[in-house]
Amino acid sequence: MPDIYATVDGRATDFNTTGWEFNRDASSCNSVSDTEPVITRDTATFGASKQAGRGGNIWSIVRTYMTFDTEDITVAPSEAILKVYGFYVGNADCIIVKANYGSSLTTADFDAIVDHETPFGASDGSGAGTLVGTDVVAYSSAFTSGWSTSGYNDITLNAAARSVMASVDIFQICIMDYDHDYLDIEPSSGEVSYSGCYFSGQSGTSKDPHINYTAGTATVTHNATFFGTNF
């Protein structure tokens, strides 16, 4: 079962004092951190919070983006598992969705989730902007089994993800909070829900994010031509 390691990986963080809907639908964010500059690990790599600040509430959302080179995959894998090594905090659930951005992360990539515009524009913190049943492509089921902070979290990629892996040279994903960000449910006052992980910037590869997959089998079509009528 071959492994594909992330070539770009990092987190995008946005926070504001205006409101949840502006936070979730931000076209740019306050900060990003990917392989340039190097990020090794972080306690908040996906999740959401609402905390009291000076003069009012502060809303925050963090999303993690990853890029994988899938040029050598020409047939959809029969199985693919995204493996992310957790770090320190494991309070948030997640889901993997289809993303599209450049060769590195910028502050303009906070919402680099494909086809997010309509549901994000409907964000109200009560579920009106949920991504369920929209054109946003989920690459996994919700990962709600508990985020390990001392080992790999194995997230099974679905048929849609495996099909795209075979059809593109660059496979890009977003790991986003499920309970709040994906479903458009505003955190309650004082709630802090994040999970952390290691990135490829850390020394060695023992904790690097990667996809472990089982190669698929190409479908062979047999065309037979028979001559004559005597069998």
Coordinates of C-alpha atoms in Angstrom, one line a residue:
M1 CA 0.0 0.0 0.0
P2 CA 1.9 3.1 -1.2
D3 CA 2.1 6.4 0.7
I4 CA 1.8 9.9 -0.8
Y5 CA 3.1 12.7 1.4
A6 CA 1.8 16.2 1.4
T7 CA 3.8 18.6 -0.7
V8 CA 2.0 21.7 0.7
D9 CA 0.2 21.7 4.1
G10 CA -0.8 24.5 6.5
R11 CA -3.5 26.2 8.3
A12 CA -5.6 29.3 7.6
T13 CA -7.0 31.3 10.5
D14 CA -9.6 34.0 10.5
F15 CA -11.0 35.9 13.5
N16 CA -13.1 39.0 13.9
T17 CA -15.4 40.9 16.2
T18 CA -18.2 41.4 13.7
G19 CA -20.0 38.1 13.8
W20 CA -20.0 34.4 12.9
E21 CA -21.4 34.8 9.4
F22 CA -18.6 37.2 8.5
N23 CA -16.1 34.9 10.0
R24 CA -17.2 31.8 8.1
D25 CA -17.7 33.6 4.8
A26 CA -14.4 35.6 4.9
S27 CA -12.8 35.9 1.5
S28 CA -9.4 36.4 3.1
C29 CA -8.1 35.6 6.6
N30 CA -5.8 37.1 9.2
S31 CA -3.0 34.6 8.9
V32 CA -1.8 31.5 7.1
S33 CA 1.1 29.2 7.7
D34 CA 2.3 26.5 5.3
T35 CA 5.6 25.2 4.2
E36 CA 6.7 28.7 3.4
P37 CA 7.3 29.7 6.2
V38 CA 7.7 26.3 7.7
I39 CA 5.1 25.1 10.2
T40 CA 5.9 22.0 12.2
R41 CA 2.8 21.5 14.4
D42 CA 0.0 23.5 15.9
T43 CA -2.6 23.0 18.6
A44 CA -5.4 24.6 16.5
T45 CA -5.4 23.3 12.9
F46 CA -9.2 23.0 12.5
G47 CA -12.0 24.2 14.6
A48 CA -14.0 27.2 15.8
S49 CA -14.5 29.3 18.9
K50 CA -16.4 32.3 20.3
Q51 CA -14.7 34.0 23.1
A52 CA -15.2 37.2 25.1
G53 CA -12.7 39.9 24.1
R54 CA -12.2 43.6 25.0
G55 CA -15.4 45.3 23.8
G56 CA -17.2 42.2 22.7
N57 CA -17.0 38.7 21.3
I58 CA -14.3 37.3 19.1
W59 CA -15.2 34.6 16.6
S60 CA -12.5 32.4 15.1
I61 CA -12.4 29.6 12.5
V62 CA -9.3 27.5 11.5
R63 CA -9.1 25.3 8.4
T64 CA -6.2 23.2 7.2
Y65 CA -5.3 22.7 3.6
M66 CA -3.1 20.0 2.0
T67 CA -1.8 19.2 -1.4
F68 CA -0.7 15.7 -2.7
D69 CA 1.0 14.8 -6.0
T70 CA -1.2 12.1 -7.6
E71 CA 0.4 12.2 -11.0
D72 CA 1.3 8.5 -10.9
I73 CA -2.2 7.4 -10.0
T74 CA -4.2 6.7 -13.2
V75 CA -6.8 4.2 -11.8
A76 CA -9.0 5.1 -8.8
P77 CA -7.6 3.4 -5.7
S78 CA -9.7 0.7 -4.2
E79 CA -9.0 2.3 -0.8
A80 CA -7.4 5.5 0.4
I81 CA -6.8 6.7 4.0
L82 CA -5.7 10.2 4.9
K83 CA -3.4 9.9 7.9
V84 CA -2.9 13.0 10.1
Y85 CA -0.8 12.8 13.3
G86 CA -2.6 14.6 16.1
F87 CA -1.0 17.1 18.5
Y88 CA -1.9 18.2 22.0
V89 CA -5.6 19.2 21.5
G90 CA -8.3 17.0 20.2
N91 CA -11.6 18.7 20.9
A92 CA -13.0 19.2 17.4
D93 CA -14.5 16.8 14.8
C94 CA -13.7 17.2 11.2
I95 CA -14.6 16.3 7.6
I96 CA -12.5 16.4 4.4
V97 CA -13.8 18.5 1.4
K98 CA -12.6 19.3 -2.1
A99 CA -10.3 22.4 -2.3
N100 CA -8.6 24.4 -5.0
Y101 CA -5.8 26.9 -4.5
G102 CA -2.3 27.7 -5.8
S103 CA 1.1 26.3 -5.2
S104 CA 1.2 27.8 -1.7
L105 CA -1.4 29.1 0.8
T106 CA -2.1 32.8 1.0
T107 CA -4.6 34.8 3.1
A108 CA -6.9 34.7 0.1
D109 CA -7.2 30.9 0.4
F110 CA -9.2 30.8 3.6
D111 CA -12.3 29.9 1.6
A112 CA -10.6 27.8 -1.1
I113 CA -13.3 25.2 -0.8
V114 CA -14.8 24.4 -4.2
D115 CA -18.4 25.6 -4.7
H116 CA -18.7 27.1 -1.2
E117 CA -20.2 30.4 -2.4
T118 CA -23.9 29.8 -2.0
P119 CA -24.0 28.0 1.3
F120 CA -21.3 30.2 2.9
G121 CA -23.3 33.2 1.7
A122 CA -26.3 31.9 3.6
S123 CA -24.4 31.5 6.9
D124 CA -26.5 32.5 9.9
G125 CA -25.0 30.3 12.7
S126 CA -28.2 28.2 12.9
G127 CA -27.6 25.9 10.0
A128 CA -29.0 27.8 7.0
G129 CA -25.5 27.7 5.4
T130 CA -24.8 24.0 6.0
L131 CA -22.7 22.3 3.4
V132 CA -24.9 19.2 3.6
G133 CA -26.7 18.6 0.4
T134 CA -24.9 21.3 -1.5
D135 CA -22.4 21.3 -4.4
V136 CA -19.5 21.2 -2.0
V137 CA -17.9 17.8 -2.5
A138 CA -17.2 15.9 0.7
Y139 CA -14.2 13.6 0.4
S140 CA -15.0 11.7 3.6
S141 CA -17.7 11.1 6.2
A142 CA -17.6 13.2 9.4
F143 CA -14.7 12.0 11.6
T144 CA -16.3 11.9 15.0
S145 CA -14.6 9.0 16.7
G146 CA -12.3 11.2 18.8
W147 CA -9.1 13.0 17.6
S148 CA -6.0 11.3 18.8
T149 CA -3.3 13.6 20.0
S150 CA -0.6 11.0 20.2
G151 CA -0.8 9.0 17.0
Y152 CA -2.2 9.0 13.5
N153 CA -5.9 9.7 12.9
D154 CA -7.0 7.6 9.9
I155 CA -9.7 9.2 7.8
T156 CA -11.2 7.1 5.1
L157 CA -11.5 8.9 1.7
N158 CA -14.6 8.1 -0.2
A159 CA -15.2 7.1 -3.8
A160 CA -15.5 10.8 -4.9
A161 CA -12.0 11.5 -3.5
R162 CA -10.5 8.3 -5.0
S163 CA -11.9 9.1 -8.4
V164 CA -10.4 12.6 -8.4
M165 CA -7.0 11.2 -7.3
A166 CA -6.9 9.3 -10.5
S167 CA -8.0 12.2 -12.7
V168 CA -5.7 15.0 -11.6
D169 CA -2.0 15.5 -11.0
I170 CA -2.5 17.7 -8.0
F171 CA -5.0 16.6 -5.3
Q172 CA -6.0 19.3 -2.9
I173 CA -8.2 19.0 0.3
C174 CA -9.4 21.0 3.2
I175 CA -9.7 19.6 6.7
M176 CA -12.5 21.6 8.3
D177 CA -14.4 21.5 11.5
Y178 CA -17.5 19.5 11.2
D179 CA -19.9 20.4 14.0
H180 CA -19.6 24.2 13.6
D181 CA -17.9 25.2 10.3
Y182 CA -19.4 22.5 8.0
L183 CA -22.8 22.5 9.5
D184 CA -23.0 26.3 10.1
I185 CA -23.6 26.1 13.8
E186 CA -22.2 29.0 15.7
P187 CA -20.2 28.1 18.8
S188 CA -21.8 29.0 22.1
S189 CA -20.4 31.8 24.1
G190 CA -17.1 30.8 25.6
E191 CA -16.8 27.6 23.5
V192 CA -13.3 26.7 22.2
S193 CA -13.3 23.7 19.9
Y194 CA -10.0 22.9 18.1
S195 CA -7.8 19.9 17.2
G196 CA -4.1 20.0 16.5
C197 CA -1.7 18.1 14.2
Y198 CA 1.8 17.8 12.9
F199 CA 2.7 19.2 9.4
S200 CA 5.4 18.2 6.9
G201 CA 7.6 21.0 8.2
Q202 CA 8.6 19.0 11.2
S203 CA 11.9 17.1 11.1
G204 CA 11.8 13.7 9.4
T205 CA 8.6 12.0 8.1
S206 CA 7.5 9.9 11.1
K207 CA 4.6 12.3 11.8
D208 CA 4.0 13.8 8.3
P209 CA 0.5 13.9 6.9
H210 CA 0.1 11.4 4.0
I211 CA -2.4 9.3 2.1
N212 CA -2.0 5.5 2.3
Y213 CA -3.8 3.9 -0.6
T214 CA -4.4 0.5 -2.3
A215 CA -4.0 0.7 -6.1
G216 CA -7.1 0.0 -8.1
T217 CA -7.4 -2.4 -11.0
A218 CA -8.0 -1.1 -14.5
T219 CA -11.2 -2.4 -16.2
V220 CA -10.3 -4.6 -19.2
T221 CA -12.9 -4.8 -22.0
H222 CA -12.7 -7.9 -24.2
N223 CA -13.9 -7.5 -27.8
A224 CA -14.2 -10.7 -29.8
T225 CA -14.8 -11.1 -33.5
F226 CA -15.9 -14.4 -34.8
F227 CA -15.6 -15.5 -38.5
G228 CA -17.8 -18.1 -40.0
T229 CA -20.9 -19.8 -38.7
N230 CA -19.7 -23.3 -37.9
F231 CA -19.0 -23.9 -34.2

